[in-house]
Amino acid sequence: MSLKTRLQSNKILMAPGVYDGLSAALATDAGFEALYLSGAAVAYTRLGRPDIGLSTASEMADTMALIADRTPLPVIIDADTGFGNALNAQRTMRVYERAGASALQLEDQTYPKRCGHLADKALISSAEMVGKIAAMTDARASEDTLIIARTDAIAVEGFSAALDRAQTYIEAGADVLFIEAPQTRAQLETIGTQFSARIPLLANMVEGGATPITGANDLEEQGFSIVIFPGGIVRALARTAKDYYQSLLSSGSNKPFAERMFDFDGLNDVIGTKEQLERGARYGADE
């Protein structure tokens, strides 16, 4: 089922954050229907750096291709600002689509951008954003590849201005609307009331971010169609990894941490080593 078809359902779509083939495989095995690849997660894991526009388009496309090779699920990919002007955004669409993305999320920040839940962001004009949406629409090879228009205007220009920008992006042809970092439940409810009958809405849940953490069922009742958890897996793994390394250094052994980790066979079961070896044997030459 394509992402476009899935969004015709009234049931909200949960898309957990992933950042490589392993996390994508684990999320797929858990039973999710779609995945989300954020620039933040790539910056955190590949660069060990914050989400301040350091991840490049090529790093994102490489990561997307590896994920697409590991899972059949549709992937929503963070396209940041399109990495420049409208022509850059157009090229980003072509590259990401070839890498296997099902939807590209484009935002109206200046370039380089920063995380939507960090302060001191700056925006391009609505007219420039409209041009980028149009450029990406013209460039996509399939109409099943969706354009998610994100505005960061709440933190910069205020909630009313964000609603105005959202209206403009819908008229420009966006397939999904993403108003980033609502600060209260009332703002979430207003977004749902004003736009849910016209376009699928995306909500972003960031632990410790500007938006009140709200469950998927609650968001569905408010009119949202997609909820993403872009960096949750990295925050969970970073906490576990920090504890693991401290335990190893202090004890000189993995034994104290054994109950919190897979052993050799356990990880091989998760990543399908036996199945891969059996598949490879089918193509081997006879002795």
Tab-separated table of C-alpha atoms in Angstrom, residues 75-252:
chain	number	residue	atom	x	y	z
A	75	VAL	CA	9.541	6.262	4.321
A	76	ILE	CA	8.909	9.937	4.972
A	77	ILE	CA	12.227	11.760	4.612
A	78	ASP	CA	13.241	15.133	5.986
A	79	ALA	CA	14.239	17.336	3.038
A	80	ASP	CA	14.991	20.307	5.309
A	81	THR	CA	14.766	23.470	3.182
A	82	GLY	CA	15.460	21.609	-0.047
A	83	PHE	CA	19.113	22.538	0.551
A	84	GLY	CA	18.912	25.899	-1.169
A	85	ASN	CA	16.599	27.608	-3.649
A	86	ALA	CA	13.789	26.154	-5.750
A	87	LEU	CA	16.186	24.429	-8.140
A	88	ASN	CA	18.008	22.822	-5.223
A	89	ALA	CA	14.659	21.655	-3.860
A	90	GLN	CA	13.821	20.213	-7.261
A	91	ARG	CA	17.088	18.267	-7.352
A	92	THR	CA	16.489	17.059	-3.802
A	93	MET	CA	13.125	15.678	-4.908
A	94	ARG	CA	14.692	13.730	-7.782
A	95	VAL	CA	17.563	12.356	-5.684
A	96	TYR	CA	15.421	11.360	-2.696
A	97	GLU	CA	12.731	9.826	-4.866
A	98	ARG	CA	15.313	7.684	-6.671
A	99	ALA	CA	16.688	6.645	-3.274
A	100	GLY	CA	13.270	5.258	-2.329
A	101	ALA	CA	11.478	7.991	-0.388
A	102	SER	CA	7.671	8.011	-0.395
A	103	ALA	CA	7.278	11.567	0.925
A	104	LEU	CA	9.527	14.601	1.276
A	105	GLN	CA	9.088	17.095	4.093
A	106	LEU	CA	10.008	20.645	3.052
A	107	GLU	CA	10.196	23.538	5.514
A	108	ASP	CA	10.150	27.323	5.251
A	109	GLN	CA	13.266	28.086	7.286
A	110	THR	CA	16.295	29.824	5.849
A	111	TYR	CA	19.288	27.694	4.911
A	112	PRO	CA	21.066	26.328	6.870
A	113	LYS	CA	18.161	25.455	9.142
A	114	ARG	CA	17.928	24.253	12.710
A	115	CYS	CA	15.710	21.897	14.678
A	116	GLY	CA	12.124	23.085	14.832
A	117	HIS	CA	12.214	22.950	18.616
A	118	LEU	CA	15.307	25.138	18.959
A	119	ALA	CA	15.116	28.921	19.354
A	120	ASP	CA	16.286	31.686	17.005
A	121	LYS	CA	15.002	30.306	13.716
A	122	ALA	CA	14.546	32.456	10.602
A	123	LEU	CA	12.084	32.050	7.739
A	124	ILE	CA	12.033	32.598	4.011
A	125	SER	CA	9.040	34.392	2.510
A	126	SER	CA	5.819	32.551	1.810
A	127	ALA	CA	6.310	33.319	-1.894
A	128	GLU	CA	9.708	31.598	-1.924
A	129	MET	CA	8.277	28.561	-0.166
A	130	VAL	CA	5.436	28.390	-2.698
A	131	GLY	CA	8.031	28.371	-5.466
A	132	LYS	CA	9.847	25.464	-3.853
A	133	ILE	CA	6.624	23.472	-3.508
A	134	ALA	CA	5.854	24.087	-7.183
A	135	ALA	CA	9.383	23.118	-8.223
A	136	MET	CA	9.210	19.854	-6.288
A	137	THR	CA	5.777	19.084	-7.709
A	138	ASP	CA	7.137	19.503	-11.229
A	139	ALA	CA	10.165	17.324	-10.490
A	140	ARG	CA	8.594	14.260	-8.898
A	141	ALA	CA	8.462	11.164	-11.052
A	142	SER	CA	5.337	9.765	-9.371
A	143	GLU	CA	2.251	11.463	-8.039
A	144	ASP	CA	2.366	8.916	-5.222
A	145	THR	CA	5.448	10.732	-3.896
A	146	LEU	CA	4.019	13.230	-1.435
A	147	ILE	CA	5.155	16.747	-0.558
A	148	ILE	CA	4.777	17.624	3.103
A	149	ALA	CA	4.838	21.385	3.627
A	150	ARG	CA	6.131	22.425	7.037
A	151	THR	CA	6.006	25.901	8.517
A	152	ASP	CA	8.108	26.959	11.492
A	153	ALA	CA	6.305	30.280	11.782
A	154	ILE	CA	4.808	29.793	15.261
A	155	ALA	CA	8.141	30.452	16.979
A	156	VAL	CA	9.101	33.286	14.614
A	157	GLU	CA	5.965	35.160	13.552
A	158	GLY	CA	3.296	33.780	15.873
A	159	PHE	CA	0.464	31.285	15.659
A	160	SER	CA	-1.825	33.375	13.462
A	161	ALA	CA	0.928	33.897	10.898
A	162	ALA	CA	1.603	30.155	10.899
A	163	LEU	CA	-2.034	29.490	10.019
A	164	ASP	CA	-1.811	32.026	7.194
A	165	ARG	CA	1.325	30.396	5.815
A	166	ALA	CA	-0.305	26.968	6.089
A	167	GLN	CA	-3.242	28.165	4.012
A	168	THR	CA	-0.864	29.455	1.346
A	169	TYR	CA	1.049	26.171	1.185
A	170	ILE	CA	-2.155	24.186	0.777
A	171	GLU	CA	-3.133	26.399	-2.149
A	172	ALA	CA	0.364	25.879	-3.622
A	173	GLY	CA	-0.296	22.144	-3.890
A	174	ALA	CA	1.144	20.545	-0.752
A	175	ASP	CA	-0.129	17.025	-0.137
A	176	VAL	CA	0.275	17.069	3.666
A	177	LEU	CA	0.456	19.990	6.112
A	178	PHE	CA	2.888	20.169	9.022
A	179	ILE	CA	2.687	23.159	11.372
A	180	GLU	CA	5.761	22.717	13.536
A	181	ALA	CA	5.983	23.161	17.316
A	182	PRO	CA	2.467	24.113	18.485
A	183	GLN	CA	2.956	25.290	22.043
A	184	THR	CA	-0.353	24.281	23.624
A	185	ARG	CA	-3.122	21.744	23.275
A	186	ALA	CA	-5.403	24.570	22.183
A	187	GLN	CA	-3.113	25.291	19.231
A	188	LEU	CA	-3.148	21.614	18.233
A	189	GLU	CA	-6.936	21.617	18.384
A	190	THR	CA	-7.173	24.792	16.303
A	191	ILE	CA	-4.940	23.306	13.603
A	192	GLY	CA	-7.144	20.227	13.469
A	193	THR	CA	-10.368	22.211	13.382
A	194	GLN	CA	-9.180	24.575	10.668
A	195	PHE	CA	-7.429	22.195	8.274
A	196	SER	CA	-8.214	18.512	8.875
A	197	ALA	CA	-11.203	18.425	6.523
A	198	ARG	CA	-9.040	19.720	3.672
A	199	ILE	CA	-5.640	18.053	3.914
A	200	PRO	CA	-3.862	15.352	5.937
A	201	LEU	CA	-2.142	16.844	8.983
A	202	LEU	CA	1.158	15.787	10.535
A	203	ALA	CA	2.076	16.197	14.198
A	204	ASN	CA	5.602	15.945	15.588
A	205	MET	CA	6.219	14.525	19.053
A	206	VAL	CA	9.604	15.546	20.481
A	207	GLU	CA	10.416	14.526	24.042
A	208	GLY	CA	11.212	17.758	25.875
A	209	GLY	CA	10.236	19.886	22.862
A	210	ALA	CA	7.827	22.795	22.547
A	211	THR	CA	4.703	20.727	21.831
A	212	PRO	CA	2.843	18.929	24.632
A	213	ILE	CA	3.376	15.180	24.251
A	214	THR	CA	0.067	13.818	22.985
A	215	GLY	CA	-0.874	10.223	22.234
A	216	ALA	CA	-1.708	9.002	18.746
A	217	ASN	CA	-5.368	8.283	19.535
A	218	ASP	CA	-5.797	11.752	20.998
A	219	LEU	CA	-4.213	13.352	17.941
A	220	GLU	CA	-6.453	11.291	15.681
A	221	GLU	CA	-9.506	12.650	17.477
A	222	GLN	CA	-8.170	16.162	16.898
A	223	GLY	CA	-7.960	15.504	13.157
A	224	PHE	CA	-4.325	14.565	12.604
A	225	SER	CA	-3.473	11.892	10.031
A	226	ILE	CA	0.212	11.284	10.801
A	227	VAL	CA	2.276	11.458	13.982
A	228	ILE	CA	6.061	11.196	13.817
A	229	PHE	CA	8.548	10.440	16.587
A	230	PRO	CA	11.707	11.490	14.735
A	231	GLY	CA	14.439	11.364	17.373
A	232	GLY	CA	12.984	9.142	20.049
A	233	ILE	CA	14.970	6.067	19.076
A	234	VAL	CA	18.248	8.006	19.110
A	235	ARG	CA	17.519	9.450	22.536
A	236	ALA	CA	16.702	5.964	23.825
A	237	LEU	CA	19.806	4.395	22.322
A	238	ALA	CA	22.076	7.242	23.391
A	239	ARG	CA	20.941	6.801	26.986
A	240	THR	CA	21.511	3.040	26.783
A	241	ALA	CA	24.887	3.441	25.073
A	242	LYS	CA	26.072	5.916	27.700
A	243	ASP	CA	25.133	3.478	30.461
A	244	TYR	CA	26.765	0.585	28.580
A	245	TYR	CA	30.101	2.321	28.080
A	246	GLN	CA	30.208	3.482	31.688
A	247	SER	CA	29.434	-0.056	32.865
A	248	LEU	CA	32.107	-1.577	30.634
A	249	LEU	CA	34.754	0.906	31.741
A	250	SER	CA	34.029	0.491	35.435
A	251	SER	CA	33.657	-3.309	35.453
A	252	GLY	CA	35.973	-4.412	32.665
